[in-house]
Short mmCIF file of C-alpha atoms and ligand atoms in Angstrom, two decimals:
data_model
loop_
_atom_site.label_atom_id
_atom_site.label_comp_id
_atom_site.label_asym_id
_atom_site.label_seq_id
_atom_site.Cartn_x
_atom_site.Cartn_y
_atom_site.Cartn_z
CA UNK A 2 17.67 -4.48 26.13
CA UNK A 3 14.77 -1.92 26.12
CA UNK A 4 13.57 -1.70 22.39
CA UNK A 5 12.48 1.73 20.92
CA UNK A 6 9.79 0.79 18.32
CA UNK A 7 7.78 3.81 16.54
CA UNK A 8 4.59 3.20 14.60
CA UNK A 9 3.47 5.97 12.25
CA UNK A 10 0.34 6.18 10.53
CA UNK A 11 -1.15 8.95 8.08
CA UNK A 12 -4.20 10.46 9.62
CA UNK A 13 -7.05 9.96 6.86
CA UNK A 14 -4.56 8.91 4.18
CA UNK A 15 -6.60 9.11 0.79
CA UNK A 16 -8.29 12.05 2.08
CA UNK A 17 -5.03 14.03 2.88
CA UNK A 18 -3.49 12.78 -0.39
CA UNK A 19 -6.49 14.10 -2.39
CA UNK A 20 -6.49 17.69 -0.01
CA UNK A 21 -2.45 18.32 -0.52
CA UNK A 22 -3.56 17.78 -4.71
CA UNK A 23 -6.73 20.39 -3.82
CA UNK A 24 -6.01 22.13 -0.61
CA UNK A 25 -9.59 24.28 -1.12
CA UNK A 26 -10.61 20.52 0.40
CA UNK A 27 -8.98 21.22 3.47
CA UNK A 28 -11.11 21.58 6.65
CA UNK A 29 -13.95 20.04 4.95
CA UNK A 30 -16.03 16.76 5.21
CA UNK A 31 -14.76 15.09 2.50
CA UNK A 32 -14.86 11.04 1.58
CA UNK A 33 -13.24 8.86 -0.50
CA UNK A 34 -14.77 6.21 -1.75
CA UNK A 35 -16.94 7.53 -4.79
CA UNK A 36 -20.25 9.03 -5.62
CA UNK A 37 -23.11 8.37 -2.82
CA UNK A 38 -25.39 7.36 -5.27
CA UNK A 39 -23.39 4.48 -6.44
CA UNK A 40 -22.88 1.35 -4.38
CA UNK A 41 -19.67 1.34 -2.35
CA UNK A 42 -18.14 2.03 0.72
CA UNK A 43 -16.08 4.46 2.32
CA UNK A 44 -12.66 4.17 2.31
CA UNK A 45 -11.46 7.10 3.90
CA UNK A 46 -13.04 10.19 5.88
CA UNK A 47 -11.99 13.67 6.50
CA UNK A 48 -11.89 14.23 10.27
CA UNK A 49 -14.60 16.84 9.71
CA UNK A 50 -16.87 14.00 7.96
CA UNK A 51 -15.93 11.85 11.03
CA UNK A 52 -17.55 14.54 13.01
CA UNK A 53 -20.98 13.80 11.17
CA UNK A 54 -20.57 9.67 12.21
CA UNK A 55 -18.99 8.78 8.77
CA UNK A 56 -16.63 6.03 9.31
CA UNK A 57 -14.36 3.73 6.88
CA UNK A 58 -16.32 0.84 5.94
CA UNK A 59 -20.15 2.78 5.94
CA UNK A 60 -22.25 2.27 2.75
CA UNK A 61 -21.80 5.65 0.66
CA UNK A 62 -25.45 6.19 0.83
CA UNK A 63 -25.29 6.00 4.59
CA UNK A 64 -22.48 8.46 4.89
CA UNK A 65 -24.45 10.58 2.63
CA UNK A 66 -27.41 10.65 4.48
CA UNK A 67 -25.28 11.74 7.62
CA UNK A 68 -23.80 14.94 5.71
CA UNK A 69 -25.06 15.35 2.46
CA UNK A 70 -22.88 18.54 1.70
CA UNK A 71 -20.08 16.49 2.27
CA UNK A 72 -17.69 16.17 -0.85
CA UNK A 73 -17.38 12.80 -2.15
CA UNK A 74 -14.56 11.35 -4.26
CA UNK A 75 -13.83 8.78 -6.44
CA UNK A 76 -9.95 8.48 -5.48
CA UNK A 77 -6.68 7.70 -7.27
CA UNK A 78 -5.15 4.51 -6.45
CA UNK A 79 -1.69 5.35 -8.17
CA UNK A 80 -1.51 8.96 -6.47
CA UNK A 81 -2.10 6.88 -2.92
CA UNK A 82 0.71 4.23 -3.94
CA UNK A 83 2.84 7.37 -4.57
CA UNK A 84 2.74 8.87 -1.46
CA UNK A 85 2.98 5.82 -0.15
CA UNK A 86 6.19 5.25 -1.59
CA UNK A 87 7.48 8.46 -0.62
CA UNK A 88 6.47 8.35 3.15
CA UNK A 89 8.26 4.84 3.22
CA UNK A 90 11.19 6.29 1.70
CA UNK A 91 11.20 9.27 4.67
CA UNK A 92 10.80 6.46 7.14
CA UNK A 93 13.58 4.64 5.57
CA UNK A 94 15.82 7.35 6.17
CA UNK A 95 15.38 7.18 9.98
CA UNK A 96 16.39 3.11 10.17
CA UNK A 97 16.74 0.01 8.05
CA UNK A 98 14.68 -1.76 10.22
CA UNK A 99 11.24 -0.57 9.03
CA UNK A 100 8.27 -2.86 8.47
CA UNK A 101 5.45 -1.65 6.26
CA UNK A 102 2.35 -2.36 7.42
CA UNK A 103 -0.02 -1.08 4.65
CA UNK A 104 0.31 1.46 2.59
CA UNK A 105 0.08 4.69 5.37
CA UNK A 106 1.81 2.87 7.95
CA UNK A 107 5.04 0.95 9.24
CA UNK A 108 6.36 0.05 12.32
CA UNK A 109 10.23 1.53 12.59
CA UNK A 110 12.77 0.06 15.12
CA UNK A 111 14.98 2.96 15.86
CA UNK A 112 16.70 1.03 18.80
CA UNK A 113 20.38 2.05 19.04
CA UNK A 114 19.75 5.11 16.94
CA UNK A 115 20.56 7.67 19.97
CA UNK A 116 23.09 9.33 18.43
CA UNK A 117 20.74 10.66 16.12
CA UNK A 118 18.11 11.52 18.50
CA UNK A 119 15.43 10.36 21.60
CA UNK A 120 12.87 8.26 20.01
CA UNK A 121 10.60 11.78 20.69
CA UNK A 122 13.01 13.65 18.57
CA UNK A 123 13.28 11.21 15.76
CA UNK A 124 9.25 11.14 15.96
CA UNK A 125 9.14 14.99 15.49
CA UNK A 126 11.33 14.74 13.06
CA UNK A 127 9.67 12.08 10.74
CA UNK A 128 6.29 14.37 11.21
CA UNK A 129 7.72 17.44 9.86
CA UNK A 130 9.52 16.08 7.42
CA UNK A 131 6.38 14.12 6.24
CA UNK A 132 4.30 17.28 6.68
CA UNK A 133 6.95 19.59 4.79
CA UNK A 134 7.55 16.90 1.70
CA UNK A 135 4.29 14.94 1.38
CA UNK A 136 1.92 18.02 2.80
CA UNK A 137 0.62 14.87 4.89
CA UNK A 138 -0.01 14.47 8.65
CA UNK A 139 1.44 11.55 10.33
CA UNK A 140 0.37 10.41 14.01
CA UNK A 141 3.29 8.60 15.62
CA UNK A 142 3.00 6.46 18.61
CA UNK A 143 6.61 4.88 20.91
CA UNK A 144 6.72 2.35 22.83
CA UNK A 145 9.01 -0.88 23.96
CA UNK A 146 7.09 -2.99 21.72
CA UNK A 147 5.01 -3.21 18.23
CA UNK A 148 1.45 -3.60 19.80
CA UNK A 149 1.48 -0.56 22.03
CA UNK A 150 3.26 1.46 19.58
CA UNK A 151 0.25 1.05 17.45
CA UNK A 152 -2.27 1.33 20.06
CA UNK A 153 -0.46 4.89 21.29
CA UNK A 154 -0.90 6.28 17.17
CA UNK A 155 -4.25 5.42 17.14
CA UNK A 156 -4.67 6.90 20.28
CA UNK A 157 -3.34 10.22 19.82
CA UNK A 158 -4.71 10.92 16.18
CA UNK A 159 -4.85 13.21 14.47
CA UNK A 160 -1.55 14.55 14.30
CA UNK A 161 -0.78 12.38 17.33
CA UNK A 162 2.64 12.13 18.87
CA UNK A 163 1.60 9.54 22.30
CA UNK A 164 4.68 7.75 23.94
CA UNK A 165 4.51 4.95 26.39
CA UNK A 166 7.75 4.63 28.81
CA UNK A 167 8.85 1.20 28.96
CA UNK A 168 7.19 -0.49 31.97
CA UNK A 169 4.37 1.45 32.04
CA UNK A 170 2.40 -0.81 29.01
CA UNK A 171 0.57 -2.28 31.44
CA UNK A 172 -1.09 0.98 32.81
CA UNK A 173 -1.26 2.87 29.64
CA UNK A 174 -3.54 0.01 28.55
CA UNK A 175 -6.00 -0.68 31.18
CA UNK A 176 -8.37 1.88 30.69
CA UNK A 177 -8.66 1.04 26.53
CA UNK A 178 -12.02 -0.71 24.98
CA UNK A 179 -10.87 -4.15 24.28
CA UNK A 180 -11.30 -3.17 20.73
CA UNK A 181 -8.54 -1.20 20.55
CA UNK A 182 -6.25 -4.32 20.58
CA UNK A 183 -5.38 -5.56 17.19
CA UNK A 184 -6.83 -9.15 16.76
CA UNK A 185 -9.85 -8.08 18.73
CA UNK A 186 -12.36 -7.81 15.92
CA UNK A 187 -16.45 -7.87 16.26
CA UNK A 188 -16.99 -10.95 16.82
CA UNK A 189 -14.34 -11.14 19.46
CA UNK A 190 -15.63 -8.15 21.08
CA UNK A 191 -19.08 -9.22 21.20
CA UNK A 192 -17.89 -12.41 22.83
CA UNK A 193 -15.82 -10.66 25.75
CA UNK A 194 -18.61 -8.75 26.30
CA UNK A 195 -21.03 -11.34 26.78
CA UNK A 196 -18.31 -12.59 29.42
CA UNK A 197 -18.20 -9.12 31.08
CA UNK A 198 -15.32 -8.18 29.97
CA UNK A 199 -15.18 -4.44 28.32
CA UNK A 200 -11.83 -2.97 28.91
CA UNK A 201 -8.28 -4.26 27.99
CA UNK A 202 -7.41 -4.26 32.08
CA UNK A 203 -10.42 -6.90 32.29
CA UNK A 204 -8.89 -8.75 29.48
CA UNK A 205 -5.51 -8.88 31.38
CA UNK A 206 -6.44 -9.91 34.89
CA UNK A 207 -8.71 -12.95 33.37
CA UNK A 208 -6.48 -16.07 34.01
CA UNK A 209 -4.75 -17.44 30.43
CA UNK A 210 -6.18 -20.70 30.68
CA UNK A 211 -10.08 -19.51 30.72
CA UNK A 212 -9.08 -17.11 27.63
CA UNK A 213 -6.96 -20.14 25.94
CA UNK A 214 -10.36 -22.31 26.28
CA UNK A 215 -12.53 -19.87 25.05
CA UNK A 216 -10.81 -18.44 22.12
CA UNK A 217 -7.75 -20.70 21.59
CA UNK A 218 -4.02 -19.68 20.24
CA UNK A 219 -5.81 -16.13 19.59
CA UNK A 220 -6.82 -16.12 22.91
CA UNK A 221 -3.23 -16.69 23.78
CA UNK A 222 -2.16 -13.60 21.67
CA UNK A 223 -4.57 -11.15 23.15
CA UNK A 224 -4.30 -11.88 26.51
CA UNK A 225 -0.60 -11.42 26.05
CA UNK A 226 -1.03 -7.90 24.23
CA UNK A 227 -3.61 -6.66 27.00
CA UNK A 228 -0.54 -7.66 29.48
CA UNK A 229 1.63 -5.24 27.45
CA UNK A 230 3.68 -8.31 26.31
CA UNK A 231 4.65 -8.27 22.54
CA UNK A 232 8.11 -9.73 21.39
CA UNK A 233 7.09 -9.50 18.13
CA UNK A 234 10.12 -8.10 16.01
CA UNK A 235 10.00 -5.52 13.53
CA UNK A 236 10.79 -7.26 10.38
CA UNK A 237 11.71 -5.60 6.97
CA UNK A 238 10.14 -7.45 4.41
CA UNK A 239 12.15 -10.09 2.36
CA UNK A 240 13.35 -9.91 -1.36
CA UNK A 241 10.84 -10.32 -3.87
CA UNK A 242 10.11 -13.44 -5.56
CA UNK A 243 7.69 -12.28 -8.46
CA UNK A 244 6.11 -8.94 -9.34
CA UNK A 245 3.02 -8.36 -10.92
CA UNK A 246 0.09 -5.71 -12.06
CA UNK A 247 -3.08 -6.60 -13.39
CA UNK A 248 -6.61 -4.21 -14.58
CA UNK A 249 -10.00 -5.15 -15.17
CA UNK A 250 -11.41 -3.12 -18.03
CA UNK A 251 -14.55 -1.25 -17.21
CA UNK A 252 -15.94 -2.47 -20.76
CA UNK A 253 -14.48 -5.71 -22.21
CA UNK A 254 -12.04 -4.94 -25.11
CA UNK A 255 -10.27 -6.82 -28.25
CA UNK A 256 -9.08 -3.32 -29.24
CA UNK A 257 -5.22 -4.38 -30.01
CA UNK A 258 -3.76 -1.02 -29.74
CA UNK A 259 -5.36 -0.17 -26.75
CA UNK A 260 -4.27 -3.32 -24.80
CA UNK A 261 -0.87 -3.18 -26.17
CA UNK A 262 -0.64 0.56 -24.62
CA UNK A 263 -2.44 -1.22 -21.19
CA UNK A 264 0.56 -3.55 -21.56
CA UNK A 265 2.46 -1.04 -21.76
CA UNK A 266 1.76 0.82 -18.71
CA UNK A 267 1.92 -2.27 -16.92
CA UNK A 268 5.43 -3.30 -17.81
CA UNK A 269 6.60 -0.11 -16.84
CA UNK A 270 4.89 -0.21 -13.63
CA UNK A 271 6.59 -4.08 -12.88
CA UNK A 272 10.11 -2.73 -14.14
CA UNK A 273 10.14 0.52 -11.92
CA UNK A 274 9.49 -1.84 -9.08
CA UNK A 275 11.79 -4.42 -10.36
CA UNK A 276 14.64 -2.07 -10.23
CA UNK A 277 13.76 -0.65 -6.97
CA UNK A 278 14.48 -3.74 -5.49
CA UNK A 279 17.58 -3.87 -7.68
CA UNK A 280 16.24 -7.22 -9.20
CA UNK A 281 16.16 -8.67 -12.95
CA UNK A 282 13.87 -11.46 -13.87
CA UNK A 283 14.26 -14.28 -16.52
CA UNK A 284 10.62 -15.17 -16.50
CA UNK A 285 7.84 -12.96 -18.21
CA UNK A 286 4.30 -13.47 -17.76
CA UNK A 287 1.10 -12.50 -19.47
CA UNK A 288 -2.47 -13.42 -18.04
CA UNK A 289 -5.71 -12.50 -19.92
CA UNK A 290 -9.01 -13.27 -18.83
CA UNK A 291 -11.69 -13.30 -21.59
CA UNK A 292 -15.01 -11.56 -21.06
CA UNK A 293 -16.64 -15.48 -20.16
CA UNK A 294 -14.17 -15.39 -17.58
CA UNK A 295 -11.72 -18.41 -18.73
CA UNK A 296 -8.34 -17.34 -17.42
CA UNK A 297 -4.81 -18.15 -19.58
CA UNK A 298 -0.94 -17.40 -18.24
CA UNK A 299 1.43 -17.69 -21.06
CA UNK A 300 5.05 -17.04 -20.08
CA UNK A 301 8.43 -16.73 -21.40
CA UNK A 302 11.90 -17.49 -20.10
CA UNK A 303 15.36 -16.41 -21.08
CA UNK A 304 18.99 -17.09 -19.93
CA UNK A 305 19.38 -13.41 -19.94
CA UNK A 306 17.63 -11.68 -17.15
CA UNK A 307 15.99 -7.62 -17.63
CA UNK A 308 14.55 -5.28 -15.88
CA UNK A 309 14.16 -2.90 -18.93
CA UNK A 310 10.55 -1.89 -19.56
CA UNK A 311 11.06 -2.04 -23.41
CA UNK A 312 12.37 -6.08 -23.32
CA UNK A 313 9.65 -6.80 -21.26
CA UNK A 314 7.30 -5.27 -23.20
CA UNK A 315 8.39 -6.96 -26.08
CA UNK A 316 7.67 -10.41 -24.37
CA UNK A 317 4.44 -9.60 -23.09
CA UNK A 318 3.22 -8.33 -26.93
CA UNK A 319 4.38 -11.46 -28.56
CA UNK A 320 2.70 -13.54 -26.06
CA UNK A 321 -0.17 -11.36 -26.38
CA UNK A 322 -0.29 -11.51 -30.89
CA UNK A 323 -0.06 -15.14 -29.99
CA UNK A 324 -2.98 -15.35 -27.60
CA UNK A 325 -5.15 -13.52 -29.98
CA UNK A 326 -4.22 -15.24 -32.82
CA UNK A 327 -5.65 -18.45 -31.23
CA UNK A 328 -8.93 -16.91 -29.88
CA UNK A 329 -10.53 -13.73 -30.80
CA UNK A 330 -12.46 -13.23 -27.67
CA UNK A 331 -13.13 -10.17 -25.51
CA UNK A 332 -10.77 -9.39 -22.99
CA UNK A 333 -11.71 -8.48 -19.74
CA UNK A 334 -8.50 -8.24 -17.71
CA UNK A 335 -5.39 -8.02 -18.76
CA UNK A 336 -1.53 -8.14 -16.30
CA UNK A 337 1.86 -8.63 -16.40
CA UNK A 338 4.55 -10.71 -14.18
CA UNK A 339 7.57 -10.98 -13.76
CA UNK A 340 9.46 -14.10 -11.65
CA UNK A 341 12.38 -16.42 -11.57
CA UNK A 342 14.15 -13.07 -10.15
CA UNK A 343 17.89 -12.62 -9.35
CA UNK A 344 19.60 -9.69 -7.74
CA UNK A 345 21.98 -7.38 -9.83
CA UNK A 346 25.44 -9.18 -8.45
CA UNK A 347 24.37 -12.72 -9.79
CA UNK A 348 24.44 -11.06 -13.19
CA UNK A 349 27.87 -9.90 -14.37
CA UNK A 350 27.70 -9.39 -17.91
CA UNK A 351 24.33 -7.30 -17.24
CA UNK A 352 25.86 -4.03 -19.03
CA UNK A 353 26.84 -5.89 -22.26
CA UNK A 354 23.01 -7.88 -22.04
CA UNK A 355 21.48 -4.55 -21.46
CA UNK A 356 22.13 -2.25 -23.89
CA UNK A 357 23.13 1.18 -22.09
CA UNK A 358 20.39 3.64 -23.94
CA UNK A 359 17.72 1.70 -22.16
CA UNK A 360 19.42 1.57 -19.11
CA UNK A 361 19.72 5.75 -18.85
CA UNK A 362 16.32 5.84 -19.91
CA UNK A 363 14.81 3.61 -17.46
CA UNK A 364 16.68 5.26 -14.96
CA UNK A 365 16.14 8.71 -15.80
CA UNK A 366 12.64 8.27 -15.87
CA UNK A 367 12.86 6.61 -12.60
CA UNK A 368 14.15 9.44 -11.16
CA UNK A 369 11.38 11.70 -12.28
CA UNK A 370 8.54 9.63 -11.21
CA UNK A 371 10.15 9.13 -7.97
CA UNK A 372 10.39 12.89 -7.43
CA UNK A 373 6.85 13.78 -9.04
CA UNK A 374 4.82 10.76 -9.29
CA UNK A 375 4.37 7.98 -11.47
CA UNK A 376 2.09 9.20 -13.73
CA UNK A 377 4.01 12.47 -14.01
CA UNK A 378 5.57 10.99 -16.97
CA UNK A 379 3.74 9.67 -19.72
CA UNK A 380 5.78 7.48 -22.41
CA UNK A 381 4.41 7.76 -26.03
CA UNK A 382 3.71 4.09 -26.17
CA UNK A 383 0.93 4.90 -23.71
CA UNK A 384 -0.49 8.09 -25.01
CA UNK A 385 -4.02 5.93 -25.93
CA UNK A 386 -4.60 5.98 -22.52
CA UNK A 387 -4.39 9.71 -22.08
CA UNK A 388 -8.24 9.90 -21.49
CA UNK A 389 -7.58 7.00 -18.85
CA UNK A 390 -4.99 8.97 -16.90
CA UNK A 391 -6.92 12.37 -17.20
CA UNK A 392 -10.11 11.07 -15.34
CA UNK A 393 -8.86 10.09 -12.06
CA UNK A 394 -11.70 8.11 -11.77
CA UNK A 395 -10.18 5.67 -14.27
CA UNK A 396 -6.98 5.77 -12.64
CA UNK A 397 -8.38 4.68 -9.26
CA UNK A 398 -9.08 1.48 -11.04
CA UNK A 399 -6.07 1.18 -13.42
CA UNK A 400 -4.64 -1.97 -11.95
CA UNK A 401 -4.01 -3.99 -8.64
CA UNK A 402 -0.64 -4.45 -8.09
CA UNK A 403 0.80 -7.79 -6.09
CA UNK A 404 4.24 -8.57 -5.23
CA UNK A 405 5.08 -11.77 -3.49
CA UNK A 406 8.11 -12.48 -0.97
P1 TTP B 511 -6.60 4.04 8.01
O1 TTP B 511 -5.10 3.99 8.29
O2 TTP B 511 -6.96 2.97 8.61
O3 TTP B 511 -7.42 4.98 7.86
P2 TTP B 511 -6.82 6.71 7.61
O4 TTP B 511 -5.92 6.88 7.11
O5 TTP B 511 -8.27 6.69 6.28
O6 TTP B 511 -7.41 7.37 8.90
P3 TTP B 511 -6.79 7.33 10.15
O7 TTP B 511 -5.82 6.68 9.99
O8 TTP B 511 -6.83 8.53 10.52
O9 TTP B 511 -7.78 6.91 11.17
O10 TTP B 511 -5.99 3.39 6.29
C1 TTP B 511 -5.35 3.75 5.40
C2 TTP B 511 -6.01 3.92 4.10
O11 TTP B 511 -6.65 2.66 3.63
C3 TTP B 511 -7.28 4.94 4.15
O12 TTP B 511 -7.18 5.92 3.99
C4 TTP B 511 -8.54 4.18 2.92
C5 TTP B 511 -7.74 2.75 2.68
N1 TTP B 511 -8.67 1.72 3.72
C6 TTP B 511 -9.95 1.49 2.85
O13 TTP B 511 -9.63 1.45 1.38
N2 TTP B 511 -11.13 0.77 3.39
C7 TTP B 511 -10.97 0.71 4.83
O14 TTP B 511 -11.96 -0.20 5.24
C8 TTP B 511 -9.96 0.95 5.33
C9 TTP B 511 -9.74 1.04 7.35
C10 TTP B 511 -8.89 1.80 4.79
MG1 MG B 512 -4.18 5.75 8.36
#
């Protein structure tokens, strides 16, 4: 059976989110990554900035030399994460077979969705909704396998829509440079060049054995890809096993009120994700890294599972107080985690164990945050962080999420 796979990738993602917030940035060379006088690299560059040769991964100082009039922004990671969540929600409306492959890209298998339209019609509708609801531009590649769909979406950028008909995969790939193949990094590209291979077409015609001898299993993979062969399924992520968030402070601290406010914020993030995954947690973990890099984790488990921000918060605050009572050392990193997760259905006495008030409150806040972004609502216990939120610079480094499956 011929599969219909879409690869959707947002154009200049970080920059485009900034432009959606501040339309005066549209049409200008914009770079997200930080101030050019600071160390660091370009995370995302607008297409206008790319016209000057600026690329992701390039040192900011070099980007500045290429285009001094470019607008350099620190960026706001939580805004990107919120946009990413909303982007994935739109995609999920088109098919349940959705595999996020990063914040701004995903594979969607729409085989069998003919009743709703052809793959091209679905792709156009996705682009339309992303534009209308998120003010972002999605480039879409359509093909019978993942690797060709991905290359097609890259090729059409910006604002692309490239369809590769079944049977045309190899022909489509022939003229493209080998570096467009996923799995061919700079090192492999150099090694292939030394062998006289520059295009995917040349790679495809090499005997498989020659590539296998030179590059091993990775060689077999890129040889298959070069021939338009990729049997990988679009795989929706498995169920979450643990969820955690942590943050490193700009300055080490022992300010208990501040630590509690940060903890509350992290708990709300973890709780929201837990509810999103329709899970309850039995184990709550606090992680602390002191200024001297000593790192401790402390956990409490309970028979009663929870997904309430308030309960998770009460747990970690207790752990924090115990840790601070034992050691008075400056803290450089703090994190909250939940694990030992169970599905809603397994906790039959749930409504008794979680006060209705907390349930209603968390749900109401989730709804608003899902619609307007996480930081659209700030709860009383995090008010101390107002300044951190106000400076988008701080927001960018507020926390690192981690979800293990
Ligand atoms: P990409 O999709 O690779 O890049 P992009 O969306 O900025 O541009 P386009 O897709 O139009 O080519 O990556 C998505 C986001 O991931 C990007 O906006 C910023 C982030 N990122 C980094 O932080 N560092 C990097 O080196 C890269 C490549 C991306
Ligand atoms: Mg992108």
